[in-house]
Amino acid sequence: MMQKRHATVQEVGMRDGLQSVSGIMPTHDKKRWIDAAYVAGVRYMEVASYVPAKLLPQMADADEVVAHALTYGDLTVTALVPNLKGAEKALAAGVHRIVAPISVSVAHSMANVRKTPADMVEEFRRIRELRDDMDKVGRTKLIAGLSTVFGCTLQGEVPLEDVQDIVLRVLDAGSDIVALADTTGHATPGQVDRFFDALIPQAQGKLTIAHFHDTRGMALPNTMIALQHGIHEFDASLAGLGGCPHAPGATGNVATEDLVFMLESLGYHTGIDVQQLLDARSIIQQALPQAVMYGSLAHAGLPKAYSKQSNIEKAVV
Ligand SMILES: CC(C)(COP(=O)([O-])OP(=O)([O-])OC[C@H]1O[C@@H](n2cnc3c(N)ncnc32)[C@H](O)[C@@H]1OP(=O)([O-])[O-])[C@@H](O)C(=O)NCCC(=O)NCCSC(=O)C[C@@](C)(O)CC(=O)[O-]
């Protein structure tokens, strides 16, 4: 039997998922969510953002949530930071990865971080210098999270040349990893194909993460195309929660359970149990009954033959 390929799914629900829902999830429930995702097999999670509590009260407990996530020795813990101050806190907390949101669209960048993309790249350079100072062994990796790569509700079209320019700038600023995000769900498979074709050769092997939203039902087809370009790490959010509060029209991320279901069906080993993810949705439902939850699998249910078939596959891999 052929060896299964591996795909990494990072759960970003505790950060991206929660940042735009109304109501604050109590810290205790965020920890339960991390526990449930861990038990389901998730080993990469973006659990918080270090932003002003006045702006995003949902993330005021970032330190406590990060500390809880770090109790799992083999869990890679990521936090989002929009500036140097956030980076200082995230580094002090001991996260493994820091992601900085760098929009390609000028309009979204100004709305989101009050800086132009070029200024945000310079902030990212300062964050890298701080990381080098505080973390001598380079244990904390820096991700340039490029937002609005495929289009922007504020600006409209985002030209590929602008994305290419930002990719070169973040590499020059010392990014360890580059992630492409379809913040507002504009991306289509044909566009994803063209963009990855152009960007992968210039990204020096550092373009390894894709972050798709399912606004127009294109997240899974887009993932298929990204896989064909060798991308093997994907962000996703349980129950498809999410969206940037400063990007009008932004709706949910791809649902983690749908993404895992598709990847496993294609022969990618994720290490994640889909049924346990489906069960974990109840944590969100109980803590935030008003949250709109997405996900095709949750609505249709797993096919009857699924668990038997997946158990057989697990046994022979
Ligand atoms: C960048 C700022 C801070 C500028 O906001 P600003 O108001 O220009 O900041 P400032 O430097 O003038 O500071 C204002 C106050 O905030 C404090 N402050 C300043 N920074 C911090 C910090 N890090 N942590 C805690 N406190 C902070 C600072 O100390 C000061 O406190 P005061 O003196 O008034 O008491 C703000 O615009 C911001 O936080 N923006 C981020 C908003 C956000 O979270 N957006 C969503 C994430 S991005 C996203 O969703 C896209 C993504 C990544 O998911 C992928 C996709 O594209 O789909």
XYZ file of C-alpha atoms and ligand atoms in Angstrom:
375
model
C 0.000 0.000 0.000
C 1.216 3.481 -0.903
C 2.512 5.598 2.024
C 0.020 8.335 2.907
C 1.143 11.930 2.415
C 0.912 14.319 5.316
C -1.064 17.567 5.521
C -1.060 19.951 8.475
C -4.290 21.593 9.529
C -3.918 24.504 11.912
C -7.010 25.289 13.991
C -7.373 29.086 14.046
C -10.868 29.227 15.508
C -9.772 30.413 18.941
C -8.241 33.483 17.263
C -9.667 34.169 13.811
C -12.921 32.367 14.592
C -13.722 34.281 17.735
C -12.554 37.741 16.718
C -15.733 38.596 14.851
C -18.453 36.767 16.771
C -20.645 38.748 19.114
C -20.218 37.727 22.718
C -17.045 36.786 24.505
C -16.162 33.153 24.944
C -15.138 32.615 28.580
C -11.484 31.629 29.050
C -12.566 28.309 30.538
C -14.389 27.405 27.307
C -11.442 28.442 25.147
C -9.326 26.017 27.179
C -11.940 23.273 26.754
C -11.872 23.925 23.017
C -8.070 23.624 22.925
C -8.306 20.386 24.939
C -10.948 18.925 22.630
C -9.025 19.878 19.490
C -5.873 18.360 20.961
C -7.665 15.107 21.821
C -9.038 15.033 18.253
C -5.430 15.088 17.024
C -4.873 18.775 16.147
C -1.202 19.656 16.742
C -1.116 23.205 15.348
C -3.339 25.922 16.834
C -3.479 29.705 16.562
C -5.029 30.444 19.918
C -4.980 34.216 20.507
C -3.988 37.644 19.283
C -2.042 40.280 21.198
C -4.074 43.358 20.346
C -5.403 46.196 22.521
C -8.152 44.811 24.775
C -10.143 47.990 24.146
C -10.223 47.134 20.441
C -10.856 43.398 20.800
C -12.023 42.422 24.303
C -12.398 38.820 23.079
C -8.586 38.495 23.148
C -7.965 40.099 26.548
C -7.138 36.681 28.024
C -4.424 35.909 25.443
C -1.720 35.187 28.046
C -3.866 32.697 29.940
C -5.043 30.936 26.794
C -1.498 30.718 25.392
C -0.176 29.397 28.729
C -2.806 26.673 28.676
C -1.998 25.684 25.090
C 1.706 25.513 25.967
C 1.025 22.833 28.584
C 0.772 20.396 25.661
C 4.399 19.622 24.863
C 3.855 18.602 21.233
C 1.395 21.353 20.287
C 2.700 24.151 18.045
C 1.179 27.339 19.437
C 0.751 30.437 17.259
C -0.407 33.956 18.179
C -1.247 36.890 15.937
C 0.440 40.233 16.594
C -0.233 43.493 14.738
C 2.797 45.403 16.034
C 5.990 45.418 18.084
C 4.129 45.745 21.368
C 2.084 42.629 20.622
C 5.227 40.783 19.548
C 6.937 41.597 22.834
C 4.022 40.055 24.726
C 3.818 36.995 22.480
C 7.563 36.362 22.758
C 7.430 36.749 26.525
C 4.552 34.258 26.621
C 6.703 31.729 24.749
C 4.643 31.022 21.623
C 6.241 28.910 18.912
C 5.037 31.013 16.011
C 4.034 34.626 15.559
C 1.892 35.658 12.624
C 1.726 39.305 11.592
C -1.181 40.371 9.356
C 0.220 42.223 6.354
C -2.483 43.231 3.905
C -1.685 43.643 0.257
C -4.670 45.950 -0.137
C -3.822 49.447 1.100
C -7.444 50.110 2.101
C -7.677 46.944 4.205
C -4.261 47.523 5.730
C -5.271 51.015 6.867
C -8.575 49.724 8.283
C -6.980 46.749 10.011
C -3.668 47.996 11.412
C -3.668 51.720 10.580
C -0.523 51.343 8.511
C 0.165 51.039 4.793
C 1.413 47.633 3.617
C 4.938 49.085 3.216
C 4.900 50.476 6.779
C 3.562 47.174 8.072
C 6.470 45.356 6.416
C 8.841 47.706 8.264
C 7.023 46.902 11.534
C 7.463 43.235 10.644
C 11.225 43.840 10.199
C 11.335 45.388 13.687
C 9.419 42.377 15.034
C 12.042 40.098 13.463
C 14.835 42.131 15.082
C 13.060 41.877 18.440
C 12.645 38.116 17.954
C 16.374 37.806 17.175
C 17.163 39.742 20.370
C 14.741 37.988 22.723
C 15.001 34.507 21.272
C 18.656 33.780 20.543
C 18.010 30.252 19.247
C 15.337 31.330 16.771
C 12.810 28.953 18.320
C 9.931 31.312 17.552
C 9.187 31.358 13.857
C 7.801 34.439 12.150
C 4.967 34.099 9.693
C 4.098 36.895 7.309
C 0.330 36.440 7.037
C -0.460 38.160 3.757
C -4.123 39.215 3.805
C -6.466 40.214 0.967
C -4.174 38.453 -1.500
C -6.947 37.450 -3.882
C -9.183 40.506 -3.653
C -10.557 43.003 -1.169
C -14.063 44.258 -0.481
C -12.677 47.736 0.282
C -10.225 48.094 -2.592
C -11.608 45.652 -5.171
C -9.049 43.885 -7.332
C -5.640 43.151 -5.822
C -3.100 42.848 -8.651
C -0.746 39.874 -8.614
C 2.180 42.299 -9.048
C 1.320 43.900 -5.694
C 1.339 40.480 -4.028
C 4.696 39.667 -5.652
C 6.105 42.949 -4.379
C 4.988 42.235 -0.781
C 6.310 38.667 -0.901
C 9.759 39.978 -1.867
C 9.611 42.629 0.863
C 8.656 40.206 3.673
C 11.398 37.807 2.596
C 13.875 40.686 2.727
C 12.550 41.577 6.198
C 13.427 38.066 7.385
C 10.164 36.127 7.305
C 10.569 32.431 8.118
C 7.238 31.449 6.593
C 4.824 33.153 4.204
C 1.081 32.433 4.369
C -1.417 33.576 1.747
C -4.872 34.490 3.011
C -8.097 34.953 1.097
C -9.488 37.286 3.740
C -12.792 38.066 2.037
C -13.431 34.876 0.086
C -12.657 36.323 -3.349
C -10.330 33.550 -4.511
C -11.338 31.140 -7.251
C -9.479 27.964 -8.234
C -8.211 29.450 -11.514
C -6.871 32.495 -9.719
C -5.260 30.403 -6.971
C -3.539 28.369 -9.685
C -2.189 31.490 -11.417
C -1.070 33.140 -8.183
C 0.743 30.086 -6.815
C 2.351 29.513 -10.219
C 3.839 33.002 -10.069
C 4.582 33.215 -6.335
C 6.078 29.841 -5.440
C 9.220 30.258 -7.595
C 9.981 33.640 -6.008
C 9.240 32.634 -2.390
C 12.451 30.664 -1.732
C 10.570 27.659 -0.346
C 8.949 29.784 2.374
C 5.431 29.984 0.960
C 3.970 26.984 2.764
C 0.597 27.984 4.263
C -2.789 28.775 2.729
C -5.710 30.352 4.580
C -8.989 30.124 2.712
C -12.384 31.517 3.599
C -15.531 29.839 2.347
C -17.582 32.961 1.605
C -18.428 31.771 -1.915
C -18.050 28.030 -1.359
C -14.601 27.982 -2.960
C -12.420 27.084 0.026
C -12.187 23.358 -0.695
C -11.632 23.680 -4.480
C -8.994 26.315 -3.717
C -7.351 23.919 -1.260
C -7.205 21.230 -3.964
C -5.342 23.631 -6.234
C -2.969 24.687 -3.465
C -2.193 21.014 -2.778
C -1.245 20.614 -6.435
C 1.277 23.409 -5.908
C 2.844 21.587 -2.959
C 1.184 23.530 -0.134
C 0.648 21.180 2.800
C -0.408 23.442 5.669
C -3.871 24.962 5.875
C -5.636 27.175 8.386
C -9.206 26.301 9.283
C -11.746 27.103 11.938
C -14.078 24.713 13.725
C -17.669 25.274 12.554
C -16.275 27.707 9.973
C -16.304 30.583 12.447
C -14.374 33.652 11.575
C -13.588 36.618 9.486
C -11.630 39.797 9.894
C -13.729 42.448 11.695
C -12.089 45.136 9.527
C -12.906 43.500 6.186
C -16.548 44.105 5.258
C -18.204 40.964 3.902
C -15.619 38.655 5.442
C -17.315 35.453 6.546
C -16.218 32.142 7.888
C -13.006 30.305 7.397
C -13.185 26.885 5.853
C -14.632 24.551 8.509
C -11.874 22.403 10.031
C -14.051 19.294 9.997
C -14.883 19.686 6.260
C -11.250 20.309 5.372
C -9.978 17.295 7.331
C -12.690 15.115 5.773
C -11.608 16.140 2.271
C -7.862 15.839 2.913
C -8.212 12.350 4.386
C -10.374 11.287 1.429
C -7.570 12.395 -0.904
C -5.062 10.219 0.950
C -3.516 12.927 3.126
C -2.869 11.935 6.703
C -3.847 14.758 9.061
C -3.789 12.811 12.326
C -7.181 14.352 13.143
C -10.357 12.448 13.967
C -13.307 14.039 12.165
C -15.972 12.673 14.523
C -14.180 14.165 17.515
C -14.076 17.524 15.733
C -17.810 17.289 15.092
C -18.348 16.544 18.771
C -16.224 19.564 19.761
C -18.666 21.920 18.023
C -20.903 21.614 21.084
C -18.345 23.664 23.071
C -18.947 26.634 20.773
C -22.688 26.076 20.732
C -22.902 26.030 24.532
C -20.561 28.970 25.122
C -21.826 31.187 22.286
C -25.383 30.125 21.405
C -25.746 33.197 19.174
C -22.756 32.308 16.952
C -23.591 31.272 13.396
C -21.977 27.890 12.818
C -21.135 26.588 9.350
C -19.945 23.285 7.960
C -21.419 20.868 5.406
C -20.363 17.769 7.292
C -22.129 18.852 10.461
C -25.321 19.463 8.526
C -25.268 16.283 6.417
C -23.524 13.977 8.899
C -20.687 11.585 8.168
C -21.472 8.964 5.519
C -22.474 5.680 7.205
C -19.467 3.760 5.878
C -17.005 6.459 6.896
C -15.752 5.410 10.311
C -15.319 1.764 9.306
C -13.424 2.743 6.180
C -11.207 5.262 7.973
C -10.402 2.731 10.695
C -9.292 0.225 8.084
C -7.140 2.906 6.445
C -5.585 3.841 9.786
C -4.796 0.169 10.449
C -2.890 -0.329 7.199
C -0.960 2.949 6.978
C -2.197 47.853 15.210
C -3.092 48.573 16.205
C -2.682 48.238 17.615
C -2.932 50.046 15.961
O -3.868 50.785 16.726
P -3.502 52.226 17.255
O -4.686 52.762 17.976
O -2.939 53.007 16.120
O -2.357 51.880 18.305
P -1.424 52.829 19.141
O -0.018 52.374 18.911
O -1.755 54.255 18.880
O -1.836 52.488 20.654
C -3.129 52.757 21.164
C -3.261 52.097 22.520
O -3.245 50.675 22.381
C -2.125 50.117 23.089
N -1.575 49.038 22.272
C -1.015 49.149 21.047
N -0.682 47.946 20.591
C -1.033 47.053 21.536
C -0.950 45.631 21.586
N -0.431 44.922 20.601
N -1.409 45.033 22.695
C -1.952 45.736 23.709
N -2.077 47.084 23.692
C -1.610 47.737 22.602
C -1.160 51.257 23.260
O -0.299 51.034 24.352
C -2.103 52.414 23.477
O -2.626 52.334 24.795
P -3.043 53.687 25.603
O -1.796 54.513 25.633
O -4.157 54.327 24.792
O -3.500 53.162 26.934
C -4.584 48.202 15.993
O -5.032 48.732 14.775
C -4.794 46.685 15.970
O -4.674 46.038 17.011
N -5.147 46.109 14.824
C -5.401 44.661 14.686
C -6.857 44.442 14.522
C -7.135 42.969 14.400
O -6.978 42.214 15.332
N -7.559 42.555 13.188
C -7.855 41.186 12.907
C -6.646 40.369 12.656
S -6.075 40.324 10.999
C -7.079 39.200 10.218
O -8.070 38.797 10.734
C -6.661 38.608 8.925
C -6.131 37.196 9.103
C -4.776 37.239 9.728
O -6.977 36.450 9.956
C -6.028 36.376 7.844
C -7.006 36.680 6.791
O -6.616 37.541 6.042
O -8.070 36.062 6.702
